[in-house]
Each structure stands twice: as structure tokens, then as C-alpha cells.
PDB file of C-alpha atoms in Angstrom:
ATOM      1  CA  THR A   1      97.385  93.202  95.679  1.00  0.00           C
ATOM      2  CA  ASN A   2      98.651  92.670  99.234  1.00  0.00           C
ATOM      3  CA  ASP A   3      95.266  93.358 100.860  1.00  0.00           C
ATOM      4  CA  ASN A   4      94.869  90.027 102.718  1.00  0.00           C
ATOM      5  CA  GLU A   5      92.036  88.956 100.445  1.00  0.00           C
ATOM      6  CA  ALA A   6      92.763  85.409  99.265  1.00  0.00           C
ATOM      7  CA  GLY A   7      90.410  85.756  96.309  1.00  0.00           C
ATOM      8  CA  ASN A   8      92.541  88.304  94.471  1.00  0.00           C
ATOM      9  CA  GLU A   9      96.092  87.137  95.126  1.00  0.00           C
ATOM     10  CA  TRP A  10      96.571  85.175  91.892  1.00  0.00           C
ATOM     11  CA  ILE A  11      95.615  87.775  89.278  1.00  0.00           C
ATOM     12  CA  LEU A  12      97.124  87.278  85.830  1.00  0.00           C
ATOM     13  CA  PRO A  13      98.211  90.195  83.608  1.00  0.00           C
ATOM     14  CA  ASN A  14      94.921  89.890  81.675  1.00  0.00           C
ATOM     15  CA  ARG A  15      93.061  90.398  85.013  1.00  0.00           C
ATOM     16  CA  SER A  16      91.763  86.821  85.119  1.00  0.00           C
ATOM     17  CA  PHE A  17      92.451  84.537  88.084  1.00  0.00           C
ATOM     18  CA  THR A  18      94.301  81.254  88.466  1.00  0.00           C
ATOM     19  CA  ASP A  19      94.873  78.645  91.177  1.00  0.00           C
ATOM     20  CA  SER A  20      98.132  77.451  89.646  1.00  0.00           C
ATOM     21  CA  MET A  21     101.380  78.876  90.964  1.00  0.00           C
ATOM     22  CA  GLN A  22     103.187  77.829  87.788  1.00  0.00           C
ATOM     23  CA  GLU A  23     100.625  79.571  85.544  1.00  0.00           C
ATOM     24  CA  PHE A  24     100.761  82.658  87.769  1.00  0.00           C
ATOM     25  CA  THR A  25     104.560  82.956  87.753  1.00  0.00           C
ATOM     26  CA  GLN A  26     104.909  82.193  84.060  1.00  0.00           C
ATOM     27  CA  SER A  27     102.247  84.738  83.134  1.00  0.00           C
ATOM     28  CA  TRP A  28     104.221  87.527  84.808  1.00  0.00           C
ATOM     29  CA  GLN A  29     107.539  86.406  83.329  1.00  0.00           C
ATOM     30  CA  VAL A  30     109.510  89.090  81.497  1.00  0.00           C
ATOM     31  CA  ASN A  31     111.684  88.404  78.470  1.00  0.00           C
ATOM     32  CA  LYS A  32     114.937  88.495  80.463  1.00  0.00           C
ATOM     33  CA  CYS A  33     113.978  85.452  82.519  1.00  0.00           C
ATOM     34  CA  SER A  34     114.277  81.867  81.454  1.00  0.00           C
ATOM     35  CA  LEU A  35     112.414  78.785  82.571  1.00  0.00           C
ATOM     36  CA  GLY A  36     115.603  76.760  82.998  1.00  0.00           C
ATOM     37  CA  GLN A  37     115.878  74.428  85.941  1.00  0.00           C
ATOM     38  CA  LYS A  38     118.382  75.224  88.657  1.00  0.00           C
ATOM     39  CA  LYS A  39     121.395  72.965  88.322  1.00  0.00           C
ATOM     40  CA  VAL A  40     122.032  71.004  91.473  1.00  0.00           C
ATOM     41  CA  LYS A  41     125.710  70.772  92.265  1.00  0.00           C
ATOM     42  CA  PRO A  42     126.939  67.603  93.908  1.00  0.00           C
ATOM     43  CA  CYS A  43     127.852  68.182  97.509  1.00  0.00           C
ATOM     44  CA  LEU A  44     130.264  66.145  99.521  1.00  0.00           C
ATOM     45  CA  SER A  45     129.006  65.151 102.941  1.00  0.00           C
ATOM     46  CA  THR A  46     130.286  67.551 105.544  1.00  0.00           C
ATOM     47  CA  ALA A  47     130.181  67.938 109.304  1.00  0.00           C
ATOM     48  CA  LYS A  48     127.599  70.697 108.784  1.00  0.00           C
ATOM     49  CA  GLN A  49     125.335  68.245 106.981  1.00  0.00           C
ATOM     50  CA  LYS A  50     125.719  65.853 109.890  1.00  0.00           C
ATOM     51  CA  ALA A  51     124.052  68.533 112.011  1.00  0.00           C
ATOM     52  CA  CYS A  52     121.096  68.417 109.610  1.00  0.00           C
ATOM     53  CA  LYS A  53     120.839  64.667 110.095  1.00  0.00           C
ATOM     54  CA  VAL A  54     121.034  65.051 113.896  1.00  0.00           C
ATOM     55  CA  PHE A  55     118.273  67.682 113.876  1.00  0.00           C
ATOM     56  CA  PHE A  56     115.842  66.240 111.337  1.00  0.00           C
ATOM     57  CA  GLU A  57     116.475  62.512 110.809  1.00  0.00           C
ATOM     58  CA  GLU A  58     117.935  60.680 113.770  1.00  0.00           C
ATOM     59  CA  SER A  59     115.738  58.883 116.276  1.00  0.00           C
ATOM     60  CA  HIS A  60     117.490  60.593 119.200  1.00  0.00           C
ATOM     61  CA  SER A  61     116.943  64.108 117.796  1.00  0.00           C
ATOM     62  CA  LEU A  62     115.807  66.697 120.322  1.00  0.00           C
ATOM     63  CA  LEU A  63     113.109  67.608 117.779  1.00  0.00           C
ATOM     64  CA  ARG A  64     111.747  64.050 117.401  1.00  0.00           C
ATOM     65  CA  ASN A  65     108.629  64.641 119.540  1.00  0.00           C
ATOM     66  CA  CYS A  66     107.251  66.765 116.728  1.00  0.00           C
ATOM     67  CA  PHE A  67     108.173  64.583 113.727  1.00  0.00           C
ATOM     68  CA  LYS A  68     104.628  63.183 113.506  1.00  0.00           C
ATOM     69  CA  VAL A  69     103.083  66.670 113.612  1.00  0.00           C
ATOM     70  CA  VAL A  70     105.482  68.646 111.384  1.00  0.00           C
ATOM     71  CA  ASP A  71     107.183  66.716 108.585  1.00  0.00           C
ATOM     72  CA  PRO A  72     110.963  67.041 109.105  1.00  0.00           C
ATOM     73  CA  GLU A  73     111.862  65.871 105.556  1.00  0.00           C
ATOM     74  CA  PRO A  74     111.533  69.288 103.829  1.00  0.00           C
ATOM     75  CA  PHE A  75     113.609  70.838 106.617  1.00  0.00           C
ATOM     76  CA  TYR A  76     116.288  68.168 106.218  1.00  0.00           C
ATOM     77  CA  SER A  77     116.344  68.668 102.461  1.00  0.00           C
ATOM     78  CA  MET A  78     116.682  72.457 102.738  1.00  0.00           C
ATOM     79  CA  CYS A  79     119.263  72.079 105.480  1.00  0.00           C
ATOM     80  CA  THR A  80     121.534  69.811 103.444  1.00  0.00           C
ATOM     81  CA  GLN A  81     121.293  72.111 100.413  1.00  0.00           C
ATOM     82  CA  ASP A  82     121.905  75.280 102.400  1.00  0.00           C
ATOM     83  CA  THR A  83     124.807  73.906 104.425  1.00  0.00           C
ATOM     84  CA  CYS A  84     126.395  72.625 101.225  1.00  0.00           C
ATOM     85  CA  GLU A  85     126.498  76.168  99.831  1.00  0.00           C
ATOM     86  CA  SER A  86     127.642  77.832 103.050  1.00  0.00           C
ATOM     87  CA  HIS A  87     130.640  77.639 105.333  1.00  0.00           C
ATOM     88  CA  GLU A  88     128.540  78.114 108.464  1.00  0.00           C
ATOM     89  CA  LEU A  89     125.971  76.251 110.519  1.00  0.00           C
ATOM     90  CA  ARG A  90     123.641  79.255 110.443  1.00  0.00           C
ATOM     91  CA  ALA A  91     121.321  77.611 107.876  1.00  0.00           C
ATOM     92  CA  ALA A  92     120.902  74.483 110.005  1.00  0.00           C
ATOM     93  CA  CYS A  93     120.260  76.575 113.112  1.00  0.00           C
ATOM     94  CA  SER A  94     117.722  78.790 111.329  1.00  0.00           C
ATOM     95  CA  LEU A  95     115.865  75.762 110.008  1.00  0.00           C
ATOM     96  CA  ALA A  96     115.847  74.153 113.454  1.00  0.00           C
ATOM     97  CA  ALA A  97     114.416  77.395 114.875  1.00  0.00           C
ATOM     98  CA  ALA A  98     111.732  77.479 112.153  1.00  0.00           C
ATOM     99  CA  PHE A  99     110.860  73.839 112.852  1.00  0.00           C
ATOM    100  CA  VAL A 100     110.561  74.545 116.592  1.00  0.00           C
ATOM    101  CA  HIS A 101     108.344  77.557 115.841  1.00  0.00           C
ATOM    102  CA  LEU A 102     105.970  75.438 113.722  1.00  0.00           C
ATOM    103  CA  CYS A 103     105.889  72.752 116.386  1.00  0.00           C
ATOM    104  CA  ASN A 104     105.057  75.269 119.087  1.00  0.00           C
ATOM    105  CA  ARG A 105     102.270  76.693 116.906  1.00  0.00           C
ATOM    106  CA  ASN A 106     100.918  73.149 116.610  1.00  0.00           C
ATOM    107  CA  PHE A 107     100.935  72.704 120.409  1.00  0.00           C
ATOM    108  CA  VAL A 108     104.068  70.542 120.565  1.00  0.00           C
ATOM    109  CA  PRO A 109     106.346  72.392 122.987  1.00  0.00           C
ATOM    110  CA  LEU A 110     110.003  72.222 121.951  1.00  0.00           C
ATOM    111  CA  GLU A 111     113.061  74.331 122.557  1.00  0.00           C
ATOM    112  CA  ILE A 112     115.775  75.160 120.061  1.00  0.00           C
ATOM    113  CA  PRO A 113     118.599  72.589 120.391  1.00  0.00           C
ATOM    114  CA  PRO A 114     121.567  74.035 122.319  1.00  0.00           C
ATOM    115  CA  GLN A 115     124.120  73.013 119.689  1.00  0.00           C
TER     116      GLN A 115
END
């Protein structure tokens, strides 16, 4: 309903409510859609994926001061997937910026890595 009321955000087509995202999305599914799982293509390690490791895994990362406050693993996972599908470092940079934003919101001051 987009009215900022949490109590009515998960309305099913029959006007009942649910707490399950899966039930919610499946209830609004139209016949053209399928429930098939996305096929994960194997990705060869690239220099772009090394940037993901430098940002979100390595002990000397410029983001490391926030690793105990904001979990870097989902960012690393998204970064490796996104850089695999792209020819640019934009995905890694965007994820680093998002990570820094969350850290700053959680009172861990960080700056976006210069690279």
C-alpha cells in the first residue's frame, strides 16, 4: 500500500496478511512467471573479484574497522557475483560505498576506499 504502515505491507490477494516473504511473492505470482531457481554460472577468478576480496575479506582492508558491526560476507558475495557478470569495477565500488554508508549509520566512521 506504500503508506509507511508496517501492518499492511504484506497483504495477500485474498486481503489476508502474512509474515512470509515467500508466501507473499508466490500469492501474487501470475501465470507467466515460474518458480525456477536462477542458474549460477561458474565464474573464473578475475582481477575485479580480487577487489572484492580486498574490500570485504582481507585483514588489511580499509573497511575492516566495521567488520564486527556490519557483516561483510553478504557484500563480498554480491560483489563477486556482480563483478563476474560485468566488465567494470562499478559493482565493487557501489557495494563498498553501501557498506561505508551502513557503517557510518552505525557510528563507525569510514571513508570510501580511494581505489
